[in-house]
CSV table of C-alpha atoms in Angstrom, one decimal:
chain,number,residue,atom,x,y,z
D,242,MET,CA,105.0,112.3,97.3
D,243,ARG,CA,108.6,111.4,96.4
D,244,ILE,CA,111.0,109.6,98.7
D,245,LEU,CA,114.7,109.0,98.6
D,246,LEU,CA,115.7,105.7,100.0
D,247,ALA,CA,119.4,105.2,100.9
D,248,GLU,CA,120.0,101.6,101.8
D,249,ASP,CA,123.1,99.5,100.9
D,250,GLU,CA,121.3,96.1,101.3
D,251,LYS,CA,120.1,95.9,97.7
D,252,PRO,CA,117.5,93.1,98.3
D,253,LEU,CA,115.9,95.1,101.1
D,254,ALA,CA,116.1,98.3,99.0
D,255,LYS,CA,114.3,96.6,96.1
D,256,ALA,CA,111.6,95.2,98.4
D,257,LEU,CA,111.0,98.7,100.0
D,258,VAL,CA,110.8,100.3,96.6
D,259,LYS,CA,108.0,97.8,95.7
D,260,ILE,CA,106.2,98.5,99.0
D,261,PHE,CA,106.3,102.3,98.5
D,262,GLU,CA,105.2,102.1,94.9
D,263,LYS,CA,102.3,99.9,95.8
D,264,ASN,CA,101.3,102.5,98.3
D,265,HIS,CA,101.3,105.3,95.7
D,266,TYR,CA,104.7,106.8,96.6
D,267,ALA,CA,107.4,107.7,94.0
D,268,VAL,CA,110.8,106.5,95.2
D,269,ASP,CA,114.5,106.6,94.1
D,270,ALA,CA,116.9,104.1,95.7
D,271,VAL,CA,120.6,104.8,96.3
D,272,TYR,CA,123.2,102.5,98.0
D,273,ASP,CA,125.7,104.8,99.7
D,274,GLY,CA,125.8,108.1,101.5
D,275,GLU,CA,127.7,110.1,98.9
D,276,GLU,CA,125.1,109.2,96.3
D,277,ALA,CA,122.3,110.1,98.7
D,278,LEU,CA,123.7,113.6,99.1
D,279,GLN,CA,124.1,114.0,95.3
D,280,TYR,CA,120.4,113.1,94.8
D,281,LEU,CA,119.3,115.3,97.6
D,282,ASP,CA,121.3,118.2,96.2
D,283,ALA,CA,119.3,117.8,93.0
D,284,GLY,CA,116.1,118.4,95.0
D,285,ASN,CA,112.5,117.6,94.7
D,286,TYR,CA,112.1,115.0,97.5
D,287,ASP,CA,109.5,115.1,100.3
D,288,ALA,CA,111.3,112.7,102.6
D,289,VAL,CA,114.4,110.6,102.9
D,290,ILE,CA,115.0,107.3,104.6
D,291,LEU,CA,118.6,106.7,105.6
D,292,ASP,CA,120.3,103.5,106.7
D,293,ILE,CA,123.0,104.4,109.2
D,294,MET,CA,125.6,101.8,108.2
D,295,MET,CA,126.4,102.8,104.6
D,296,PRO,CA,129.6,102.9,102.6
D,297,LYS,CA,131.4,106.1,101.6
D,298,LYS,CA,129.3,108.2,104.0
D,299,ASP,CA,127.2,106.8,106.9
D,300,GLY,CA,123.6,107.9,107.5
D,301,ILE,CA,124.5,110.1,110.5
D,302,THR,CA,127.1,112.0,108.4
D,303,VAL,CA,124.5,112.5,105.6
D,304,LEU,CA,122.0,113.7,108.1
D,305,ARG,CA,124.4,116.2,109.8
D,306,THR,CA,125.4,117.5,106.3
D,307,LEU,CA,121.8,118.1,105.4
D,308,ARG,CA,121.0,120.0,108.6
D,309,ALA,CA,124.3,122.0,108.4
D,310,ASN,CA,123.2,123.1,104.9
D,311,GLY,CA,119.8,124.2,106.2
D,312,ASN,CA,118.0,121.3,104.5
D,313,MET,CA,115.1,120.4,106.8
D,314,ILE,CA,113.6,117.6,104.7
D,315,PRO,CA,111.9,115.0,107.0
D,316,VAL,CA,114.4,112.1,107.7
D,317,LEU,CA,113.7,108.6,109.0
D,318,LEU,CA,116.8,106.7,110.1
D,319,LEU,CA,116.4,103.0,109.3
D,320,THR,CA,119.0,100.8,111.0
D,321,ALA,CA,119.8,97.5,112.8
D,322,ARG,CA,121.1,99.5,115.8
D,323,SER,CA,118.6,99.4,118.6
D,324,GLU,CA,120.6,100.7,121.6
D,325,VAL,CA,119.1,103.8,123.3
D,326,ASP,CA,122.3,105.7,122.8
D,327,ASP,CA,122.2,105.1,119.1
D,328,LYS,CA,118.6,106.4,118.9
D,329,VAL,CA,119.5,109.5,120.9
D,330,LEU,CA,122.5,110.2,118.6
D,331,GLY,CA,120.3,109.9,115.5
D,332,LEU,CA,117.6,112.2,116.9
D,333,ASP,CA,120.0,114.7,118.3
D,334,SER,CA,121.7,114.8,114.9
D,335,GLY,CA,118.4,116.0,113.4
D,336,ALA,CA,116.4,112.9,112.5
D,337,ASN,CA,112.6,113.2,112.6
D,338,ASP,CA,112.2,109.5,113.5
D,339,TYR,CA,114.1,106.3,114.0
D,340,LEU,CA,113.1,102.7,113.1
D,341,THR,CA,115.0,99.6,113.8
D,342,LYS,CA,115.3,96.5,111.7
D,343,PRO,CA,113.4,94.2,111.5
D,344,PHE,CA,110.3,96.2,111.2
D,345,GLU,CA,106.6,95.9,110.1
D,346,THR,CA,105.7,97.4,106.8
D,347,LYS,CA,102.6,99.0,108.3
D,348,GLU,CA,104.7,100.8,111.0
D,349,LEU,CA,107.2,102.1,108.4
D,350,LEU,CA,104.4,103.5,106.3
D,351,ALA,CA,102.7,105.0,109.4
D,352,ARG,CA,105.9,106.7,110.4
D,353,ILE,CA,106.4,108.2,106.9
D,354,ARG,CA,102.9,109.6,107.0
D,355,THR,CA,103.4,111.0,110.4
D,356,MET,CA,106.7,112.8,109.8
D,357,THR,CA,105.5,114.3,106.5
D,358,ARG,CA,102.1,115.4,107.8
D,359,SER,CA,103.1,119.0,108.5
D,360,ARG,CA,104.3,119.4,104.9
D,361,ASN,CA,101.0,118.0,103.7
D,362,GLU,CA,99.2,120.6,106.0
D,363,GLY,CA,97.6,117.8,107.9
D,364,ASP,CA,94.8,117.4,105.3
D,365,VAL,CA,93.7,113.9,104.4
D,366,LYS,CA,91.6,115.4,101.5
D,367,LEU,CA,92.7,118.0,99.0
D,368,ARG,CA,89.9,120.0,97.4
D,369,MET,CA,89.3,122.4,94.6
D,370,GLY,CA,85.9,123.3,93.2
D,371,ASN,CA,83.6,120.3,93.3
D,372,ILE,CA,86.4,117.6,93.4
D,373,ALA,CA,88.3,116.1,96.3
D,374,LEU,CA,91.3,113.8,96.4
D,375,ASP,CA,91.5,111.5,99.4
D,376,ARG,CA,95.2,110.8,100.2
D,377,SER,CA,94.4,107.8,102.4
D,378,THR,CA,92.3,105.9,99.8
D,379,PHE,CA,93.7,107.5,96.5
D,380,VAL,CA,90.1,108.2,95.5
D,381,LEU,CA,89.2,111.2,93.3
D,382,SER,CA,85.6,112.2,93.7
D,383,SER,CA,82.9,114.7,93.0
D,384,PRO,CA,79.2,114.8,93.9
D,385,ILE,CA,78.3,112.5,91.0
D,386,GLY,CA,80.9,109.8,91.3
D,387,SER,CA,84.5,108.7,92.1
D,388,PHE,CA,87.6,106.9,90.7
D,389,GLN,CA,90.4,105.2,92.6
D,390,LEU,CA,93.5,106.5,90.9
D,391,ALA,CA,96.5,104.5,89.8
D,392,ASN,CA,99.8,105.3,91.4
D,393,LYS,CA,101.1,107.9,89.0
D,394,GLU,CA,97.7,109.4,88.4
D,395,PHE,CA,97.4,109.9,92.1
D,396,GLN,CA,100.8,111.5,92.4
D,397,MET,CA,100.1,113.9,89.5
D,398,MET,CA,96.7,114.9,90.8
D,399,GLU,CA,98.2,115.5,94.3
D,400,ILE,CA,100.7,117.9,92.8
D,401,PHE,CA,98.0,119.8,90.9
D,402,LEU,CA,95.7,120.1,93.9
D,403,SER,CA,98.6,121.0,96.2
D,404,ASN,CA,99.5,123.9,93.8
D,405,PRO,CA,96.1,125.2,92.5
D,406,ARG,CA,96.3,127.6,89.6
D,407,GLN,CA,100.1,127.4,89.5
D,408,ILE,CA,101.8,126.3,86.3
D,409,ILE,CA,103.7,123.1,86.9
D,410,PRO,CA,106.5,122.6,84.3
D,411,THR,CA,106.4,119.4,82.4
D,412,GLU,CA,110.0,118.7,83.5
D,413,ARG,CA,109.1,119.0,87.2
D,414,LEU,CA,106.2,116.5,86.8
D,415,MET,CA,108.6,114.2,85.1
D,416,GLU,CA,111.2,114.5,87.8
D,417,LYS,CA,108.8,114.4,90.7
D,418,ILE,CA,106.8,111.4,89.5
D,419,TRP,CA,109.1,109.3,87.3
D,420,GLY,CA,112.4,110.3,88.9
D,421,PHE,CA,116.0,110.4,87.8
D,422,ASN,CA,116.4,106.7,87.0
D,423,SER,CA,113.4,106.4,84.8
D,424,GLY,CA,113.8,105.6,81.1
D,425,ALA,CA,110.4,107.1,80.3
D,426,GLU,CA,110.1,109.7,77.6
D,427,ILE,CA,108.8,113.1,78.6
D,428,ASN,CA,105.6,112.6,76.5
D,429,VAL,CA,104.4,110.1,79.2
D,430,VAL,CA,103.4,113.2,81.1
D,431,TRP,CA,100.9,114.2,78.4
D,432,VAL,CA,99.5,110.6,78.5
D,433,TYR,CA,98.7,110.8,82.2
D,434,ILE,CA,97.3,114.3,81.8
D,435,SER,CA,95.0,112.8,79.2
D,436,TYR,CA,93.9,110.0,81.7
D,437,LEU,CA,93.1,112.6,84.4
D,438,ARG,CA,91.2,114.9,82.0
D,439,LYS,CA,88.9,112.0,81.0
D,440,LYS,CA,88.3,111.2,84.7
D,441,LEU,CA,87.6,114.9,85.5
D,442,SER,CA,85.2,115.1,82.6
D,443,ALA,CA,83.4,111.9,83.7
D,444,LEU,CA,83.1,113.4,87.3
D,445,GLY,CA,81.5,116.6,85.9
D,446,ALA,CA,84.4,118.5,87.5
D,447,ASP,CA,84.3,122.3,87.5
D,448,VAL,CA,88.1,122.4,87.3
D,449,GLN,CA,90.3,121.5,84.4
D,450,ILE,CA,94.0,120.8,83.6
D,451,LYS,CA,95.0,123.5,81.3
D,452,ALA,CA,98.1,123.4,79.1
D,453,PHE,CA,100.4,126.4,78.7
D,454,ARG,CA,102.6,126.2,75.6
D,455,ASN,CA,106.3,125.7,76.4
D,456,ALA,CA,105.5,126.2,80.1
D,457,GLY,CA,103.6,123.3,81.6
D,458,TYR,CA,100.1,122.6,83.1
D,459,ALA,CA,97.9,124.1,85.7
D,460,LEU,CA,94.7,123.1,87.5
D,461,GLU,CA,92.2,125.9,87.0
D,462,GLU,CA,88.5,126.6,87.4
D,463,VAL,CA,86.4,125.9,84.3
D,464,PRO,CA,85.0,129.2,83.0
D,465,SER,CA,81.4,129.7,83.8
D,466,GLY,CA,79.0,128.0,81.4
D,467,LYS,CA,81.6,125.5,80.0
D,468,ILE,CA,81.2,122.6,82.4
């Protein structure tokens, strides 16, 4: 899952990025409202966290712009404003949730999980064939064993299992997992595909990550007799 964080306090933004990455989220951080809208226009985010008091465009303006454009991405407002009228304004402007500073990390993560649950179809586990991916523990398992996946392995496997049999372009994987600000080369996608293939093989999986030349990759069933 990829999150856009719009927070003009850079030390807090850096700390939040580390927290999200530790919890297997991909995250891009921006520091003003205009930049937030630019990133969101480019697409491929599952949720956005907006500070209200930001330069250039404040969080409420960003939120109203998104909703006016028909963008219904889940939005959490993160702010020092704790008055009831401020919360009502944020929620009436289209926010899914509202969290005041200071806050507990566990509560922030719980609120992100809650507001994105409908997009994840409410399933803690994703399944295909004889494998399952537990979104709460990041464990990929089969009847014969399991692996706890590293951050980017988990994100990649989540994408494949959420889109079974669909070809996922390499560029989409790169953008979704590594993001706009990454200096990584696109061949890093193949490296992580290789990691996952080895784990699937070790688990005796009856699904495989198949490459399609000049198109991308797809998670498909292994042909009968080839497991």
